[in-house]
Each structure stands twice: as C-alpha cells, then as structure tokens.
Coordinates of N, CA, C and O in Angstrom, one line a residue:
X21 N 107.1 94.5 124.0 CA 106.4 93.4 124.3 C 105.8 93.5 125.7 O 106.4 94.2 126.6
X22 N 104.8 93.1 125.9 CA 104.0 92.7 127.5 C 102.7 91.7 127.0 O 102.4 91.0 126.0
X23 N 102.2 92.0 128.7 CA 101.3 91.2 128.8 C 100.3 91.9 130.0 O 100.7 92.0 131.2
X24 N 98.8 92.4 129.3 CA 97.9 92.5 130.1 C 97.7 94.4 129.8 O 98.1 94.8 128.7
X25 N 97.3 95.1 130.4 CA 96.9 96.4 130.7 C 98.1 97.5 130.8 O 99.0 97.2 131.6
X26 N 98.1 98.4 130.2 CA 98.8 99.6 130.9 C 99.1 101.0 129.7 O 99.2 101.0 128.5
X27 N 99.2 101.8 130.4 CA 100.0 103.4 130.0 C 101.7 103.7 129.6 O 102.6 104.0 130.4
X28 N 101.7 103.4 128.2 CA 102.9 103.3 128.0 C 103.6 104.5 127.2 O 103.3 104.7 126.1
X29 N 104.4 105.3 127.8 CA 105.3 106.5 127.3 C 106.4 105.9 125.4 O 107.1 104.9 125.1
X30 N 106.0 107.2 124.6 CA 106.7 106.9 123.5 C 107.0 107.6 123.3 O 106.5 108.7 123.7
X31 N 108.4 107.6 122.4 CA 108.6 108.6 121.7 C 108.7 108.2 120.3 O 109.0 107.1 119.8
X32 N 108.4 109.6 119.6 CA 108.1 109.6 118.3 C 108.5 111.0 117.5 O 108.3 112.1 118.1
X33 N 109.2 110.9 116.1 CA 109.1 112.2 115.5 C 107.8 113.1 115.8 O 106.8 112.8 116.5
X34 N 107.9 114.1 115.4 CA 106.4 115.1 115.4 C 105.4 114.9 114.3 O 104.4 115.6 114.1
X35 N 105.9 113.5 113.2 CA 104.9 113.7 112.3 C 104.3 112.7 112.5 O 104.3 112.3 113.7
X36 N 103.5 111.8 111.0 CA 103.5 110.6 111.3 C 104.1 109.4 111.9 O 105.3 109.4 111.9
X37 N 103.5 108.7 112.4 CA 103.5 107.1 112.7 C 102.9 105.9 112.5 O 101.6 105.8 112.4
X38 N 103.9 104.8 112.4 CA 102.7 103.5 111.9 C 103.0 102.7 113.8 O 104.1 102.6 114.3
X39 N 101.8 102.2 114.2 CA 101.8 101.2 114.9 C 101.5 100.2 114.5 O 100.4 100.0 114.1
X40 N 102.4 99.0 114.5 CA 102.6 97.8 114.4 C 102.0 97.0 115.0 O 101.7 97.9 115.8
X41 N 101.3 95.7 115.6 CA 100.5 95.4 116.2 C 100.4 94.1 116.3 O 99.3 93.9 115.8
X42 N 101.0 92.7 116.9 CA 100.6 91.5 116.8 C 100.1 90.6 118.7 O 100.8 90.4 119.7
X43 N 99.1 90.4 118.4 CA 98.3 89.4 119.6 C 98.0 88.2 119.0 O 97.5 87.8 117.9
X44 N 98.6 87.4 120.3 CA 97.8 85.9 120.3 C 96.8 85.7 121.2 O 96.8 86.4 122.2
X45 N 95.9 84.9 121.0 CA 95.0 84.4 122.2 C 93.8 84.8 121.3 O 93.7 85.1 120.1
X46 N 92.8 84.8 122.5 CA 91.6 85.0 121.6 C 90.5 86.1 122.3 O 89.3 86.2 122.0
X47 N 91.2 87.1 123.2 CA 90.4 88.0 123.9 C 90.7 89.2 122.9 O 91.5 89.3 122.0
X48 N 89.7 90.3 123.4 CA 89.8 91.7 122.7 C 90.8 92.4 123.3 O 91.1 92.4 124.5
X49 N 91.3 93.1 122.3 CA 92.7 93.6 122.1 C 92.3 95.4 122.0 O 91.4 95.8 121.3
X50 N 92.9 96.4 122.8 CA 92.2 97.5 122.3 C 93.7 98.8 122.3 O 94.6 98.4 123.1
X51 N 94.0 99.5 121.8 CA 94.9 100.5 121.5 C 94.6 102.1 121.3 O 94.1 102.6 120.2
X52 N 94.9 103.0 122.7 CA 94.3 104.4 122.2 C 95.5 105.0 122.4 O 96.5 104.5 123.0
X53 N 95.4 106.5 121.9 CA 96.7 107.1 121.6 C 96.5 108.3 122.6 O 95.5 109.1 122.4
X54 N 97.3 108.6 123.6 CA 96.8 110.0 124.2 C 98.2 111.1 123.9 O 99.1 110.8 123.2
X55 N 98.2 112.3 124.5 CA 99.2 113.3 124.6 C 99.7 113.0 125.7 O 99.1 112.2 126.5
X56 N 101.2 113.8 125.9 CA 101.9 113.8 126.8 C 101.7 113.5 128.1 O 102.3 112.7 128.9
X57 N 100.1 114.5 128.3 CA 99.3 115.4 129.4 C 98.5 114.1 130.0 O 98.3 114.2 131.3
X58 N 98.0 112.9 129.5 CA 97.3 112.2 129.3 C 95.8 112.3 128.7 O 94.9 111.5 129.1
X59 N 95.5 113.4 127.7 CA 94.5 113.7 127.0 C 94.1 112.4 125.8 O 94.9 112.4 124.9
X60 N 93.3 111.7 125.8 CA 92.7 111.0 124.7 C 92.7 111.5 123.4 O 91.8 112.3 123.1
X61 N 93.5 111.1 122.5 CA 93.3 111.7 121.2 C 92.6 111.0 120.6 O 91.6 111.5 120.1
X62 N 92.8 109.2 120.4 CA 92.2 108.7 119.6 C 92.3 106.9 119.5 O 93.3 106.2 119.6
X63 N 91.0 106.7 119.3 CA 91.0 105.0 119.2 C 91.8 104.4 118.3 O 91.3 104.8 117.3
X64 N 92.9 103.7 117.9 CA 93.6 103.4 117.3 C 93.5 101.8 116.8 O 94.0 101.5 115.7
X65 N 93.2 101.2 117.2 CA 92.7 99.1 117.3 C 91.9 98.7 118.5 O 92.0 99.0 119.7
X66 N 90.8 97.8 117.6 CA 89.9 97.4 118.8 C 89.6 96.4 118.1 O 88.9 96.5 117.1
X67 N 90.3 95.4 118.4 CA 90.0 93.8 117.9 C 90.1 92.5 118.7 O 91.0 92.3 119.5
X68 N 89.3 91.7 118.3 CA 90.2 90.1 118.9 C 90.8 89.6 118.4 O 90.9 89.5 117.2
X69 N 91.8 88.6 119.8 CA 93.2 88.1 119.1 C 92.6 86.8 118.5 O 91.4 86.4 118.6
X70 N 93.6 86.2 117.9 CA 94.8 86.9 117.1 C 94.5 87.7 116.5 O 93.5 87.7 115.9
X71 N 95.4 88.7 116.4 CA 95.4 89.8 115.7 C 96.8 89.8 114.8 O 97.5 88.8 115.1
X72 N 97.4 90.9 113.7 CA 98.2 91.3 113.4 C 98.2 92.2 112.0 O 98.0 91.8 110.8
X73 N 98.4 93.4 112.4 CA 98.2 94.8 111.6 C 98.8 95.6 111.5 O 99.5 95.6 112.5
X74 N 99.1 96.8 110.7 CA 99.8 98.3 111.3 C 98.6 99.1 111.1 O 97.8 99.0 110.1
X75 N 98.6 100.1 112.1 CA 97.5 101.3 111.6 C 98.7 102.4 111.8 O 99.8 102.2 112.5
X76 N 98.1 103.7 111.0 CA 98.9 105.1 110.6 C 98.0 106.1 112.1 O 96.8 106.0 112.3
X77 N 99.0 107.1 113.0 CA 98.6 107.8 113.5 C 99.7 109.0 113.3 O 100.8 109.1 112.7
X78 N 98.7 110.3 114.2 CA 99.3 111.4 113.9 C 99.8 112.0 112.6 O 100.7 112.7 112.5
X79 N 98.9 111.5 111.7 CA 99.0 112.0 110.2 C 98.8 113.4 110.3 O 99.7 114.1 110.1
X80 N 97.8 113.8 110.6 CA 97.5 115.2 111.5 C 98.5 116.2 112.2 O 98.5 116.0 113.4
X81 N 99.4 117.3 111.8 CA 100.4 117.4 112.8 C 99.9 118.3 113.9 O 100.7 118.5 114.8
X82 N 98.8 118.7 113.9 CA 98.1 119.2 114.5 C 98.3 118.3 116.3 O 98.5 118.8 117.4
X83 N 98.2 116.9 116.1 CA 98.0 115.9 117.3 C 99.5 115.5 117.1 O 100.2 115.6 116.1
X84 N 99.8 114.9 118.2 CA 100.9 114.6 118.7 C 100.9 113.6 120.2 O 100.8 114.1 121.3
X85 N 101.0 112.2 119.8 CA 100.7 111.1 120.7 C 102.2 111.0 121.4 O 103.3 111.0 120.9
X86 N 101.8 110.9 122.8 CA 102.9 111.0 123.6 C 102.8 109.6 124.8 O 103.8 109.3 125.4
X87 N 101.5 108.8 124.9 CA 101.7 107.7 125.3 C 100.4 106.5 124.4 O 99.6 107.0 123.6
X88 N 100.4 105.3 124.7 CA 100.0 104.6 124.0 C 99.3 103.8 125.4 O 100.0 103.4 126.3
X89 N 97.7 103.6 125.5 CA 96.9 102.7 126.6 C 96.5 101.4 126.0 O 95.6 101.5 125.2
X90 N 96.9 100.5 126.1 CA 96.7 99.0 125.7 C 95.9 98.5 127.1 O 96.0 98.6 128.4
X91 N 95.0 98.0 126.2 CA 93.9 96.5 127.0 C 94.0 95.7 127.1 O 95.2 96.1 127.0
X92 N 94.1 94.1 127.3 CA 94.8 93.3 127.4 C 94.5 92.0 128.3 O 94.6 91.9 129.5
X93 N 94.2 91.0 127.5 CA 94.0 90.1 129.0 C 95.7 89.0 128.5 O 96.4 88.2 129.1
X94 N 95.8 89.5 127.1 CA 96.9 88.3 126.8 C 98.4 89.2 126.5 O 98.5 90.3 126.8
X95 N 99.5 88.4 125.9 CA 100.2 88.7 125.5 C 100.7 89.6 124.0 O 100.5 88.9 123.0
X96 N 101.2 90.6 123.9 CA 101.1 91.8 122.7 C 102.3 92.2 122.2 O 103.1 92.5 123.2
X97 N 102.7 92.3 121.5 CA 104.0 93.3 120.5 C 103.2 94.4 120.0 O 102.2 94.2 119.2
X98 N 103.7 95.5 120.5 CA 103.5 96.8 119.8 C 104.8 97.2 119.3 O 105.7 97.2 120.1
X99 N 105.0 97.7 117.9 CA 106.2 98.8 117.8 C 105.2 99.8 117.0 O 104.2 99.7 116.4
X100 N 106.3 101.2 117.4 CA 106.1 102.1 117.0 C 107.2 102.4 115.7 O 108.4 102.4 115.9
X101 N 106.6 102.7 114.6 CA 107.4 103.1 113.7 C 107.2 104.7 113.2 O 106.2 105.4 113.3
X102 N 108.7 105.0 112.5 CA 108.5 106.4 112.2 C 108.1 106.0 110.6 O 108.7 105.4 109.8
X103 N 106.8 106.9 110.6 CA 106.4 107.0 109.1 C 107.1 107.6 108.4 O 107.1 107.1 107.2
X104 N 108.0 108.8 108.4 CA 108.7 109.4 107.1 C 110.0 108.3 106.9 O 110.8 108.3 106.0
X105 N 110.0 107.3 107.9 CA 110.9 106.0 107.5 C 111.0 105.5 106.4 O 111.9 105.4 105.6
X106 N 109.1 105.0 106.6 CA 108.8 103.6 106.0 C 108.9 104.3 103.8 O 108.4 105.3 103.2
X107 N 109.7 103.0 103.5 CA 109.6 103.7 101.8 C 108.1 103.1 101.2 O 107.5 102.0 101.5
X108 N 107.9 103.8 100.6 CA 106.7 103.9 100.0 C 107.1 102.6 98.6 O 108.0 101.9 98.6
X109 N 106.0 102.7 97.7 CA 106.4 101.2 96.8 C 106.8 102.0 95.2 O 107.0 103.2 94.9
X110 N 106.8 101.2 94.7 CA 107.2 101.7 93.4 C 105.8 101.9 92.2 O 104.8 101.2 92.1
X111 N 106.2 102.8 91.6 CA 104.7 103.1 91.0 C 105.3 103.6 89.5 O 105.9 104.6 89.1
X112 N 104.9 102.6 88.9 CA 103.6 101.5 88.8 C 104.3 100.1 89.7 O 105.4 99.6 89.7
X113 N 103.5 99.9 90.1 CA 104.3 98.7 91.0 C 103.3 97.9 92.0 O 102.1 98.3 92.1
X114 N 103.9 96.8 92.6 CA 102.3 96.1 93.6 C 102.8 95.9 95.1 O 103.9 95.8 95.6
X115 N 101.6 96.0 95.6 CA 101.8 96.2 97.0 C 101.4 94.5 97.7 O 100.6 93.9 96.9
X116 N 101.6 94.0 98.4 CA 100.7 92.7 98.7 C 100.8 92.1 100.2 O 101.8 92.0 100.8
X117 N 99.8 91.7 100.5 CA 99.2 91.7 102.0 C 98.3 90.9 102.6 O 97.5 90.7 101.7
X118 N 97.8 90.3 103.7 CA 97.0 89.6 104.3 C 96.3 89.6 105.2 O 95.7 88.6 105.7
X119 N 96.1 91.2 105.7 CA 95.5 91.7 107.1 C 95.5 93.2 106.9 O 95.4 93.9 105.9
X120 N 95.7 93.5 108.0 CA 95.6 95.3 107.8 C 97.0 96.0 107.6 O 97.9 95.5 108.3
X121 N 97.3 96.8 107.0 CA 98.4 97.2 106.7 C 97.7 99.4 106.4 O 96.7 99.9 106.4
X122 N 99.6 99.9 106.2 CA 99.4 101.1 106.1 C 100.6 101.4 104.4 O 101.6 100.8 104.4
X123 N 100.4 102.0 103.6 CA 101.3 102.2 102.6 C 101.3 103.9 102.5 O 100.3 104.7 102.4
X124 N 102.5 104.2 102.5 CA 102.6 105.7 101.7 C 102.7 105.8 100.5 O 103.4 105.1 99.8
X125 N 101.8 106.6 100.2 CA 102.0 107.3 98.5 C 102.6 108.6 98.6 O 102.6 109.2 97.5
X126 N 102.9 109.1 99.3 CA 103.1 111.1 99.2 C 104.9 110.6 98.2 O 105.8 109.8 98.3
X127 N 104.6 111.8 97.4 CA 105.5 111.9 96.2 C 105.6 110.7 95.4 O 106.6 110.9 94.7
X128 N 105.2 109.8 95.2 CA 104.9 108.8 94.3 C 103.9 109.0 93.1 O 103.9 108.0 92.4
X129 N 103.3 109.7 92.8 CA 102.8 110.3 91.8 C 101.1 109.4 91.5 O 100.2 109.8 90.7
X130 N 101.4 108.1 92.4 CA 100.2 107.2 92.0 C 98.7 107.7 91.8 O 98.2 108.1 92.8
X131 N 97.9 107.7 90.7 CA 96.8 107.8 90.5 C 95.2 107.1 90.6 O 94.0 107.5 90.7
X132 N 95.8 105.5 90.5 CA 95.2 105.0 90.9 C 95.3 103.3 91.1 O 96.3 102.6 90.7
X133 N 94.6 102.9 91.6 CA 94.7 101.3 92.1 C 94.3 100.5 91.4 O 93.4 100.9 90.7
X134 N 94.7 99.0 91.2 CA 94.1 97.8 90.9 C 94.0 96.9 92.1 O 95.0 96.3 92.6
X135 N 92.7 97.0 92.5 CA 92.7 96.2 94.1 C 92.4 94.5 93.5 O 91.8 94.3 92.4
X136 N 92.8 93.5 94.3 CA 92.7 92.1 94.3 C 92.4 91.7 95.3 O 93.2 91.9 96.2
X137 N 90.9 90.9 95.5 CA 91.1 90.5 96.6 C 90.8 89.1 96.3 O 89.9 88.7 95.5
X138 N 91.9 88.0 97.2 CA 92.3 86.9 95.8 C 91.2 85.6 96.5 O 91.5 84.4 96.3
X139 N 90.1 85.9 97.3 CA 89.5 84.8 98.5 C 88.4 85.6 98.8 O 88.3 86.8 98.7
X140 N 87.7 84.8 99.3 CA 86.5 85.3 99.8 C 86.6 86.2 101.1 O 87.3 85.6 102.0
X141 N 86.1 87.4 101.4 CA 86.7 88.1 102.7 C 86.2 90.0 102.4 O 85.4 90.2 101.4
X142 N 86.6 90.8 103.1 CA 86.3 92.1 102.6 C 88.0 92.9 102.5 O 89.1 92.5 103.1
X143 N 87.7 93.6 102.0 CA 88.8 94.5 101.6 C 88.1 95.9 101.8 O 87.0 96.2 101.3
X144 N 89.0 96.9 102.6 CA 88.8 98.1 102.3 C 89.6 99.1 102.4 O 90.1 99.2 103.5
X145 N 89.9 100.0 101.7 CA 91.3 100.7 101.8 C 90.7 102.3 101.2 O 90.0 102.7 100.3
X146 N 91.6 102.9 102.4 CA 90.8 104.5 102.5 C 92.3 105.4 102.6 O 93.3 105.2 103.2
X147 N 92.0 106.4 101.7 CA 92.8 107.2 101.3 C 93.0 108.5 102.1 O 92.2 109.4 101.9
X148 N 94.0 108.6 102.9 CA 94.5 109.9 103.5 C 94.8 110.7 102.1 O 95.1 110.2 101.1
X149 N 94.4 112.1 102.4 CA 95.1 112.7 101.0 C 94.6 114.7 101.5 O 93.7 115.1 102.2
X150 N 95.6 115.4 100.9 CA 95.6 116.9 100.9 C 96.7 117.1 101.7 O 97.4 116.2 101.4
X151 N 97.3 118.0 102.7 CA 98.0 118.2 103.3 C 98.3 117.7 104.7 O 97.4 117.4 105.5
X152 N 99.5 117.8 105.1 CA 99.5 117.0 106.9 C 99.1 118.3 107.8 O 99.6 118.2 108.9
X153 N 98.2 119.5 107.7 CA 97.7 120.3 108.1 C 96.4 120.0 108.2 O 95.8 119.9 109.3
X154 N 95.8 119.8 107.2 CA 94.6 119.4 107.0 C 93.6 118.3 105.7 O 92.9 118.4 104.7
X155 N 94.4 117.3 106.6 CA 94.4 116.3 105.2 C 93.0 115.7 105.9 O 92.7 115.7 107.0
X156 N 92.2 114.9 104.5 CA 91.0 114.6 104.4 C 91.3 112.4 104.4 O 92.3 111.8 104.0
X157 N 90.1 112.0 104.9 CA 90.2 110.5 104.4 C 89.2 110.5 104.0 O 88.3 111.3 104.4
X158 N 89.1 109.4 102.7 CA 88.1 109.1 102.0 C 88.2 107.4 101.7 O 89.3 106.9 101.5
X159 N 87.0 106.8 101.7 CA 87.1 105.1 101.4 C 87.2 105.3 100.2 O 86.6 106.3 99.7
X160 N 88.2 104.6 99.3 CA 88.4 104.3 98.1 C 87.9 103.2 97.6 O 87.2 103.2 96.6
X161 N 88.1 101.9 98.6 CA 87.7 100.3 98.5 C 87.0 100.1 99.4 O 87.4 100.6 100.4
X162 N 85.8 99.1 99.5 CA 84.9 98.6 100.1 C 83.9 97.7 99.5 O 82.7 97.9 99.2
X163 N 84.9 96.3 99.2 CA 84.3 95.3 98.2 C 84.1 94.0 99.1 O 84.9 93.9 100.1
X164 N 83.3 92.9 99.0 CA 84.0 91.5 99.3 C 84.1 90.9 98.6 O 83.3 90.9 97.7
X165 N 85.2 90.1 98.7 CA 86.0 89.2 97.4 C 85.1 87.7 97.3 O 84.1 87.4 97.9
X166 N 85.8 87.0 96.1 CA 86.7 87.5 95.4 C 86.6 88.7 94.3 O 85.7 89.1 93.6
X167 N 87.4 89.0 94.4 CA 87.1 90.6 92.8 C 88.3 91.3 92.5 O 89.0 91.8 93.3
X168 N 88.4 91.4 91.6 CA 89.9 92.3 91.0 C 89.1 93.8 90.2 O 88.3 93.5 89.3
X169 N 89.2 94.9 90.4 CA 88.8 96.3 89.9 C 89.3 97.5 90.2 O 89.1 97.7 91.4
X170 N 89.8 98.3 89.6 CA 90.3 99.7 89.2 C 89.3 100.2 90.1 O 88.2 99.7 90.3
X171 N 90.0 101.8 91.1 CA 90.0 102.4 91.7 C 90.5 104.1 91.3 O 91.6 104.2 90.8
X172 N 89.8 105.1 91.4 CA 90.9 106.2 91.7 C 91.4 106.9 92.4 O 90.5 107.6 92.8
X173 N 92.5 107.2 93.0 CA 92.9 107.6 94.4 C 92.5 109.2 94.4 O 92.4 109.8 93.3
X174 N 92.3 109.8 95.4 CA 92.0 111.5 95.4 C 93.4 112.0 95.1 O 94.5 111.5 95.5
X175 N 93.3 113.4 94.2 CA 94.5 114.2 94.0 C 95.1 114.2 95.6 O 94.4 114.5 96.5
X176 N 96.4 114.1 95.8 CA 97.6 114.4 96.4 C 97.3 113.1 97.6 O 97.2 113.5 98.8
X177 N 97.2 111.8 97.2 CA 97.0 110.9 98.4 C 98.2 110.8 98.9 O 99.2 110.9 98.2
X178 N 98.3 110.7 100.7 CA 99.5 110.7 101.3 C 99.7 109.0 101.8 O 100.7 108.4 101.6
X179 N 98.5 108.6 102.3 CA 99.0 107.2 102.9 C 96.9 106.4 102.2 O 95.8 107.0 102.0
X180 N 97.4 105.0 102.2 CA 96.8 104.6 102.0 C 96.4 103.1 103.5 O 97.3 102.3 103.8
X181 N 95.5 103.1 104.0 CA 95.1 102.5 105.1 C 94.1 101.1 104.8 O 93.0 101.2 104.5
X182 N 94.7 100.1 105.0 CA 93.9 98.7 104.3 C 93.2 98.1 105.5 O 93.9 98.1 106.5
X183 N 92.2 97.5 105.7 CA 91.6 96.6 106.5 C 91.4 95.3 105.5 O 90.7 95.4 104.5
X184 N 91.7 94.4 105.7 CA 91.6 93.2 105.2 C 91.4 92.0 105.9 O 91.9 92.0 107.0
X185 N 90.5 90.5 105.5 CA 90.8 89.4 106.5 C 91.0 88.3 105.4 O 90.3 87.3 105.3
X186 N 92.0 88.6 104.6 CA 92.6 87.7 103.4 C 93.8 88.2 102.6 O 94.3 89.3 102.8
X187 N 94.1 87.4 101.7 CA 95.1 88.3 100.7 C 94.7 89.2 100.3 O 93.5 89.5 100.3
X188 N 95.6 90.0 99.7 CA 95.1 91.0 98.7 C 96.2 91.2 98.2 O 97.2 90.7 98.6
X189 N 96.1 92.2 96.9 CA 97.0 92.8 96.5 C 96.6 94.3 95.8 O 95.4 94.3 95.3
X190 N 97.2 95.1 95.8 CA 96.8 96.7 95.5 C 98.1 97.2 94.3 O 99.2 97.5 94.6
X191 N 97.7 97.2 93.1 CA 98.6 97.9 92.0 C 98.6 99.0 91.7 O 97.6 99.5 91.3
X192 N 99.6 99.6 91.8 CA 99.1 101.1 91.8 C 99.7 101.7 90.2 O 100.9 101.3 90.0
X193 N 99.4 102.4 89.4 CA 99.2 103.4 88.8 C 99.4 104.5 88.5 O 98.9 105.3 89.2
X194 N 100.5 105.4 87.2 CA 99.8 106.9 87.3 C 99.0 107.0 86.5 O 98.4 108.1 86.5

C-alpha cells in the first residue's frame, strides 16, 4: 500500500507475474516495470482512478523485473503475485469478471472461447501463446457489447490477458 510516487524493490520468482492493481480517486495512475540495475523494461498500467485490474509481466524469461515505479497523486495497493501460483480454471469451464483480469491456460488443453459481454462496454482479450522463450501475443477478442461469440485460441496459449469496462464472462473449450 502507499500513497503518491516512488521506486519500489520486488522480489519475484524468475518466471512470470501478475500485478494486482487497485486505486481510488480520480487522477492517472501509471505502473512500469524496470531490472535490478534500474533499466526500463516496460509500461505495465496507465489509467485513471478508480481503477482495479491484474496485468501478466515477465512472461518473457528473457526479462526479469526487479523494481516496480508508480505515479501517483492518490492512494494505491499493488501486489505482486507469482504466476506459476495462480490455478488456471477448469476446461471446459467459465471464467467471470468485471475489469481487467489475467487467466492461465498453459496445460489446460483449452481450444477455444465463448466470450460474453453481458452490457454495453468493450471487451478484449489477447492471447499469450508458444513458449516462455519466445512466446507471441495475439488479440483474440475485440468486440463491444452486448454480444456472446466463439473464438479460437492460438495452438499452445499460455495466459490469456482481458481488458474490460463491464461484466464478462469467457468459456473455455477443447
């Protein structure tokens, strides 16, 4: 928890991670991920508050985020979670949500989605997929609701990354 600006030291496995993410207030909120060294790897959230999301970093094992720079004019909860944690869902089975979220698929066998988006709003959800060496993203979803339709995920998806500003729900498939 804090409040306002700063350079914050993490630790983390060497693989993935989800950052967690909740702001109140109504100013812009921003989150980048550097190395150890303080090298910039990568933009991670740039929104206004309220906010509340997880995004996936270091899927890449190539990168390796060693502190975290927050913007800030208000008050923030960041956690860092370890992705080979988080359990993935059950397949065939449903996922369900109301903002931005991160889901794994690696070893779930899922082929493809039934996206829902149950309100007027956009939905988009992009597929990590191939190896944590050199894995690729691809948009899978990029609709605005309401609308319910079948999707196919790329051979070998690892995590699935949602931007949303309503319900949804994602059924997954083999």
């Amino acid at each position: 928890d804090g409040v306002g600006d700063g350079l914050f030291p993490i630790t983390k496995n060497p693989f993935s991670a989800i950052l967690r993410v909740n702001v109140n207030g109504s100013e812009s909120f921003r989150v980048w991920s550097h190395d150890r060294d303080g090298k910039l790897l990568k933009l991670l959230v740039s929104e206004v508050a309220p906010y509340h999301g997880s995004r996936f970093f270091d899927i890449v094992s190539s990168q390796y985020t060693g502190q975290l720079k927050i913007e800030s004019k208000g008050a923030w909860t960041v956690e860092v979670l370890d992705g080979l944690l988080i359990v993935p869902p059950l397949v065939p089975g449903n996922y369900v949500g109301d903002s931005e979220d991160v889901i794994p698929l690696e070893g779930t066998g899922a082929t493809k989605i039934r996206a829902n988006m149950k309100q007027r709003g956009t939905l988009t959800v992009r597929a990590l997929y191939g190896d944590k060496f050199s894995a690729k993203s691809e948009t899978v979803v990029s609709e605005s609701g309401p609308f319910v339709s079948d999707y196919p995920l790329p051979k070998g998806t690892l995590w699935l990354e949602v931007e949303a500003n309503g319900p949804w729900e994602l059924a997954f498939s083999k």
